[in-house]
Amino acid sequence: MASSFSSIRVFLCFSLLSFAFASNFYQDFDITWGDGRAKILNNGELLTLSLDKTSGSGFQSKNQYLFGKIDMQIKLVPGNSAGTVTAYYLSSQGPTHDEIDFEFLGNLSGDPYTLHTNVFAQGKGNREQQFHLWFDPTKDFHTYSILWNPKHIIFSVDGIPIRDFKNAESRGVAFPKNQPMRIYSSLWDAEDWATRGGLIKTDWTKAPFVASYRNFNANACVWSSGASRCGSSTTTSTTNGGASNQGWFNQELDVMSQRRLRWVQKNYMIYNYCTDFKRFPQGLPAECRMR
């Protein structure tokens, strides 16, 4: 029954006509907390989050999505950002929630940020991979993307894939595919663990800490009234609707993208749960054994 329902939702996603429209942060997001520390600026083209000793701030998408390609340009907190976390993720609700995470862990001036990724399915996470970046993410905006379709969750930075979490349901591994998710982002204090396991604390003399966002784009199946429909929302003027926009639904990494992925993982990955034998003495998780 569940399988049939999933098939119906996929059919609806492609059957209903999609409409394209210009949008901005006012149209696509709600500021959810921070008591004025989050701001939408430049007629909706820019959003900033700030953190001080009293509070951080955050926002969430108005829409929920069931599959999509989500892009956001982010400029991270500059200077001494130790103890801060800028989180950007998709999540459903409830104890058996699904979640797809980018988290940027701050560091001392001159040291690299740690880009932390994770995938939750049916409330189970513990699938962390961490990276350093090949550029300074505080100097300019860079594009952080999540491509989520029924077979893959691909994390990319400036179009370069850094992680491909594949559907391993055939091995008994849950995969996020039935629960719609919103986009969330927040800037908050995590000095008890974020930087070198909490050894380096937040320097509040550097506050307020500010992260900036622009050029949100979602080619995605929007969830509405218990069903899914495919559409496009973009900060550029228009995007053609229909099947031409939905190549992401069946997308996987081509040969060149696989090479780029291997390059990133060889040179910039600093932690991979799939190689942490001490953490999993009884054997690595089933998805780690996929070829």
Tab-separated table of C-alpha atoms in Angstrom:
chain	number	residue	atom	x	y	z
A	1	MET	CA	0.000	0.000	0.000
A	2	ALA	CA	2.787	2.405	0.950
A	3	SER	CA	4.603	1.605	-2.287
A	4	SER	CA	1.478	2.324	-4.328
A	5	PHE	CA	0.936	5.612	-2.504
A	6	SER	CA	4.528	6.654	-3.219
A	7	SER	CA	4.030	5.866	-6.906
A	8	ILE	CA	0.875	7.982	-6.970
A	9	ARG	CA	2.726	10.915	-5.438
A	10	VAL	CA	5.506	10.625	-7.998
A	11	PHE	CA	2.885	10.508	-10.775
A	12	LEU	CA	1.207	13.625	-9.412
A	13	CYS	CA	4.539	15.366	-9.261
A	14	PHE	CA	4.979	14.999	-12.995
A	15	SER	CA	1.351	15.207	-14.082
A	16	LEU	CA	0.367	18.579	-12.694
A	17	LEU	CA	1.346	21.665	-14.664
A	18	SER	CA	4.109	23.685	-13.017
A	19	PHE	CA	4.252	27.444	-13.022
A	20	ALA	CA	7.417	29.548	-12.858
A	21	PHE	CA	7.601	32.859	-11.093
A	22	ALA	CA	10.152	35.346	-9.859
A	23	SER	CA	10.542	35.224	-6.109
A	24	ASN	CA	12.565	36.533	-3.221
A	25	PHE	CA	13.054	35.905	0.481
A	26	TYR	CA	9.825	37.695	1.380
A	27	GLN	CA	7.885	35.288	-0.828
A	28	ASP	CA	9.723	32.055	-0.036
A	29	PHE	CA	10.715	32.241	3.638
A	30	ASP	CA	9.523	33.188	7.111
A	31	ILE	CA	11.847	34.453	9.802
A	32	THR	CA	11.029	32.181	12.717
A	33	TRP	CA	13.154	33.356	15.639
A	34	GLY	CA	15.818	35.805	16.728
A	35	ASP	CA	13.854	38.862	17.897
A	36	GLY	CA	14.946	41.059	14.999
A	37	ARG	CA	18.375	39.509	14.498
A	38	ALA	CA	17.339	38.061	11.136
A	39	LYS	CA	16.725	40.628	8.404
A	40	ILE	CA	15.472	40.574	4.826
A	41	LEU	CA	17.133	43.360	2.844
A	42	ASN	CA	17.488	44.782	-0.679
A	43	ASN	CA	13.823	44.326	-1.571
A	44	GLY	CA	13.970	40.663	-0.655
A	45	GLU	CA	17.183	39.772	-2.497
A	46	LEU	CA	19.350	39.357	0.620
A	47	LEU	CA	18.769	37.730	4.004
A	48	THR	CA	21.120	37.995	6.992
A	49	LEU	CA	21.213	36.033	10.251
A	50	SER	CA	23.062	37.311	13.295
A	51	LEU	CA	24.176	35.895	16.626
A	52	ASP	CA	25.108	37.655	19.829
A	53	LYS	CA	25.455	36.478	23.412
A	54	THR	CA	21.696	36.724	23.973
A	55	SER	CA	20.390	34.865	20.934
A	56	GLY	CA	20.933	33.574	17.449
A	57	SER	CA	18.335	33.634	14.665
A	58	GLY	CA	16.740	31.502	11.987
A	59	PHE	CA	14.290	31.147	9.118
A	60	GLN	CA	12.314	28.458	7.299
A	61	SER	CA	10.700	28.021	3.904
A	62	LYS	CA	7.019	28.662	3.437
A	63	ASN	CA	6.797	25.596	1.188
A	64	GLN	CA	7.408	21.953	1.952
A	65	TYR	CA	9.064	19.806	-0.702
A	66	LEU	CA	9.086	16.132	-1.610
A	67	PHE	CA	12.202	15.813	-3.799
A	68	GLY	CA	13.978	18.644	-5.522
A	69	LYS	CA	17.184	20.459	-6.341
A	70	ILE	CA	17.722	23.192	-3.771
A	71	ASP	CA	20.422	25.875	-4.175
A	72	MET	CA	21.408	28.666	-1.807
A	73	GLN	CA	24.303	31.083	-1.934
A	74	ILE	CA	25.772	31.682	1.519
A	75	LYS	CA	28.594	33.868	2.841
A	76	LEU	CA	29.666	32.565	6.224
A	77	VAL	CA	30.626	34.406	9.411
A	78	PRO	CA	34.065	35.990	8.831
A	79	GLY	CA	37.000	36.302	11.211
A	80	ASN	CA	37.015	34.450	14.507
A	81	SER	CA	33.849	32.378	14.239
A	82	ALA	CA	34.856	29.761	16.833
A	83	GLY	CA	31.881	28.272	18.658
A	84	THR	CA	29.336	29.330	16.041
A	85	VAL	CA	27.316	27.031	13.789
A	86	THR	CA	25.546	28.072	10.608
A	87	ALA	CA	23.029	25.315	9.832
A	88	TYR	CA	21.311	24.956	6.459
A	89	TYR	CA	19.152	21.869	6.012
A	90	LEU	CA	15.955	20.153	4.935
A	91	SER	CA	13.823	18.506	7.617
A	92	SER	CA	10.435	16.932	8.168
A	93	GLN	CA	8.721	16.926	11.559
A	94	GLY	CA	8.235	14.346	14.303
A	95	PRO	CA	10.304	11.675	16.075
A	96	THR	CA	10.782	9.656	12.879
A	97	HIS	CA	11.777	12.717	10.896
A	98	ASP	CA	13.923	12.825	7.762
A	99	GLU	CA	16.689	15.405	7.472
A	100	ILE	CA	19.469	16.425	5.060
A	101	ASP	CA	22.105	18.619	6.710
A	102	PHE	CA	24.750	21.137	5.856
A	103	GLU	CA	26.318	22.554	9.038
A	104	PHE	CA	29.236	24.977	8.984
A	105	LEU	CA	31.323	24.819	12.153
A	106	GLY	CA	33.219	28.023	12.869
A	107	ASN	CA	36.888	28.305	13.747
A	108	LEU	CA	39.631	30.701	14.759
A	109	SER	CA	40.699	33.336	12.259
A	110	GLY	CA	42.822	31.794	9.547
A	111	ASP	CA	41.755	28.220	10.289
A	112	PRO	CA	39.364	26.445	7.913
A	113	TYR	CA	35.680	26.014	8.523
A	114	THR	CA	34.464	22.449	8.976
A	115	LEU	CA	31.589	21.554	6.659
A	116	HIS	CA	29.548	18.870	8.431
A	117	THR	CA	26.996	16.782	6.493
A	118	ASN	CA	24.483	14.244	7.746
A	119	VAL	CA	21.424	12.330	6.540
A	120	PHE	CA	18.536	11.235	8.768
A	121	ALA	CA	15.914	8.730	7.648
A	122	GLN	CA	13.017	7.676	9.879
A	123	GLY	CA	14.686	9.433	12.823
A	124	LYS	CA	18.047	7.694	12.412
A	125	GLY	CA	21.122	9.767	11.624
A	126	ASN	CA	24.749	9.098	12.619
A	127	ARG	CA	25.842	9.336	8.985
A	128	GLU	CA	28.340	12.158	9.297
A	129	GLN	CA	30.883	13.184	6.713
A	130	GLN	CA	33.004	16.282	7.274
A	131	PHE	CA	35.079	18.374	4.915
A	132	HIS	CA	37.322	21.384	4.701
A	133	LEU	CA	36.742	23.615	1.687
A	134	TRP	CA	39.133	24.570	-1.110
A	135	PHE	CA	38.347	28.287	-0.670
A	136	ASP	CA	37.599	30.753	2.115
A	137	PRO	CA	33.787	30.612	2.508
A	138	THR	CA	33.731	33.952	4.368
A	139	LYS	CA	35.155	36.121	1.572
A	140	ASP	CA	32.316	35.755	-0.893
A	141	PHE	CA	29.066	33.912	-1.595
A	142	HIS	CA	29.269	30.273	-2.665
A	143	THR	CA	26.482	27.957	-3.799
A	144	TYR	CA	25.535	25.028	-1.541
A	145	SER	CA	23.172	22.562	-3.182
A	146	ILE	CA	21.115	19.533	-2.236
A	147	LEU	CA	19.829	17.314	-5.027
A	148	TRP	CA	17.254	14.928	-3.551
A	149	ASN	CA	15.487	12.390	-5.721
A	150	PRO	CA	14.206	8.840	-5.104
A	151	LYS	CA	17.644	7.273	-5.681
A	152	HIS	CA	20.220	9.827	-4.521
A	153	ILE	CA	20.939	12.670	-2.127
A	154	ILE	CA	23.840	14.611	-3.632
A	155	PHE	CA	25.535	17.423	-1.699
A	156	SER	CA	27.393	19.925	-3.905
A	157	VAL	CA	29.454	23.070	-3.434
A	158	ASP	CA	29.669	25.452	-6.396
A	159	GLY	CA	28.425	22.615	-8.589
A	160	ILE	CA	31.111	20.184	-7.393
A	161	PRO	CA	29.674	17.098	-5.676
A	162	ILE	CA	31.135	16.344	-2.261
A	163	ARG	CA	28.835	13.508	-1.168
A	164	ASP	CA	26.415	11.052	-2.770
A	165	PHE	CA	24.114	9.214	-0.343
A	166	LYS	CA	22.490	6.458	-2.389
A	167	ASN	CA	19.179	4.729	-1.796
A	168	ALA	CA	20.069	1.413	-0.114
A	169	GLU	CA	16.555	0.239	0.743
A	170	SER	CA	17.400	-3.108	-0.855
A	171	ARG	CA	19.871	-3.563	2.022
A	172	GLY	CA	17.322	-2.572	4.671
A	173	VAL	CA	18.496	1.039	4.974
A	174	ALA	CA	15.730	3.649	5.242
A	175	PHE	CA	15.813	6.445	2.670
A	176	PRO	CA	13.985	9.801	2.845
A	177	LYS	CA	11.258	9.583	0.240
A	178	ASN	CA	7.826	9.749	1.874
A	179	GLN	CA	7.903	12.789	4.174
A	180	PRO	CA	7.859	16.342	2.827
A	181	MET	CA	10.552	18.637	4.198
A	182	ARG	CA	10.974	22.361	4.699
A	183	ILE	CA	14.211	24.282	4.264
A	184	TYR	CA	15.633	25.675	7.491
A	185	SER	CA	18.637	27.768	8.384
A	186	SER	CA	19.930	29.111	11.672
A	187	LEU	CA	22.979	30.756	13.200
A	188	TRP	CA	23.547	29.737	16.803
A	189	ASP	CA	26.060	29.280	19.594
A	190	ALA	CA	27.462	25.763	20.012
A	191	GLU	CA	30.684	26.553	21.839
A	192	ASP	CA	30.349	23.390	23.942
A	193	TRP	CA	31.162	21.214	20.892
A	194	ALA	CA	31.513	23.073	17.586
A	195	THR	CA	35.204	24.011	17.558
A	196	ARG	CA	37.739	21.331	18.434
A	197	GLY	CA	35.160	19.494	20.495
A	198	GLY	CA	34.394	22.551	22.605
A	199	LEU	CA	37.996	23.361	23.551
A	200	ILE	CA	37.782	26.773	21.854
A	201	LYS	CA	34.984	28.988	23.097
A	202	THR	CA	33.072	31.798	21.425
A	203	ASP	CA	34.759	35.213	21.670
A	204	TRP	CA	31.767	37.423	22.328
A	205	THR	CA	33.828	40.581	21.847
A	206	LYS	CA	33.579	39.758	18.119
A	207	ALA	CA	29.758	39.693	18.162
A	208	PRO	CA	27.457	40.166	16.411
A	209	PHE	CA	28.353	37.308	14.084
A	210	VAL	CA	26.605	37.552	10.700
A	211	ALA	CA	25.936	35.058	7.875
A	212	SER	CA	24.389	36.213	4.586
A	213	TYR	CA	22.138	34.480	2.027
A	214	ARG	CA	21.108	35.233	-1.545
A	215	ASN	CA	19.968	33.607	-4.819
A	216	PHE	CA	17.779	30.867	-3.432
A	217	ASN	CA	16.540	28.517	-6.131
A	218	ALA	CA	14.286	25.453	-5.860
A	219	ASN	CA	13.421	23.184	-8.749
A	220	ALA	CA	11.299	20.955	-6.600
A	221	CYS	CA	8.050	19.109	-5.996
A	222	VAL	CA	6.044	21.382	-3.712
A	223	TRP	CA	3.888	19.602	-1.143
A	224	SER	CA	0.380	20.977	-0.852
A	225	SER	CA	-2.849	19.551	0.581
A	226	GLY	CA	-1.352	16.117	1.107
A	227	ALA	CA	0.066	15.742	-2.397
A	228	SER	CA	3.119	16.779	-4.341
A	229	ARG	CA	3.423	18.899	-7.463
A	230	CYS	CA	6.549	19.893	-9.343
A	231	GLY	CA	7.394	23.532	-9.805
A	232	SER	CA	10.173	26.054	-9.893
A	233	SER	CA	10.862	29.098	-7.780
A	234	THR	CA	13.862	31.209	-8.561
A	235	THR	CA	15.352	34.580	-7.796
A	236	THR	CA	15.991	35.178	-11.495
A	237	SER	CA	13.174	36.553	-13.616
A	238	THR	CA	11.667	33.368	-15.075
A	239	THR	CA	12.417	29.691	-15.441
A	240	ASN	CA	10.726	27.398	-17.924
A	241	GLY	CA	8.354	24.978	-16.239
A	242	GLY	CA	7.538	21.391	-17.169
A	243	ALA	CA	9.672	18.339	-17.747
A	244	SER	CA	12.684	20.299	-19.021
A	245	ASN	CA	13.164	21.549	-15.461
A	246	GLN	CA	12.842	18.134	-13.886
A	247	GLY	CA	15.951	16.350	-15.122
A	248	TRP	CA	17.099	16.323	-11.508
A	249	PHE	CA	14.400	13.770	-10.669
A	250	ASN	CA	16.393	10.957	-12.296
A	251	GLN	CA	19.817	12.569	-12.064
A	252	GLU	CA	22.895	10.737	-10.875
A	253	LEU	CA	26.585	11.504	-11.078
A	254	ASP	CA	28.106	11.210	-14.537
A	255	VAL	CA	31.722	10.156	-15.071
A	256	MET	CA	33.143	13.678	-14.714
A	257	SER	CA	31.107	14.340	-11.570
A	258	GLN	CA	32.304	11.051	-10.064
A	259	ARG	CA	35.889	12.171	-10.680
A	260	ARG	CA	35.213	15.480	-8.967
A	261	LEU	CA	33.612	13.675	-6.040
A	262	ARG	CA	36.679	11.453	-5.646
A	263	TRP	CA	38.936	14.516	-5.822
A	264	VAL	CA	37.030	16.242	-3.007
A	265	GLN	CA	36.878	13.141	-0.839
A	266	LYS	CA	40.580	12.393	-1.337
A	267	ASN	CA	41.821	15.919	-0.638
A	268	TYR	CA	39.248	17.604	1.602
A	269	MET	CA	37.301	14.991	3.561
A	270	ILE	CA	38.384	14.967	7.218
A	271	TYR	CA	35.866	12.484	8.644
A	272	ASN	CA	33.797	9.666	7.160
A	273	TYR	CA	31.562	7.496	9.323
A	274	CYS	CA	31.963	4.744	6.741
A	275	THR	CA	35.647	4.323	7.660
A	276	ASP	CA	35.227	4.681	11.446
A	277	PHE	CA	35.737	1.069	12.515
A	278	LYS	CA	36.187	2.073	16.170
A	279	ARG	CA	32.724	3.583	16.163
A	280	PHE	CA	31.175	0.499	14.565
A	281	PRO	CA	33.078	-2.481	16.042
A	282	GLN	CA	30.296	-4.869	15.017
A	283	GLY	CA	30.635	-3.832	11.382
A	284	LEU	CA	30.074	-0.750	9.272
A	285	PRO	CA	26.492	0.296	8.383
A	286	ALA	CA	25.028	-1.524	5.403
A	287	GLU	CA	25.085	1.514	3.107
A	288	CYS	CA	28.852	1.836	3.665
A	289	ARG	CA	29.385	-1.517	1.998
A	290	MET	CA	27.785	-0.440	-1.283
A	291	ARG	CA	29.959	-0.241	-4.393
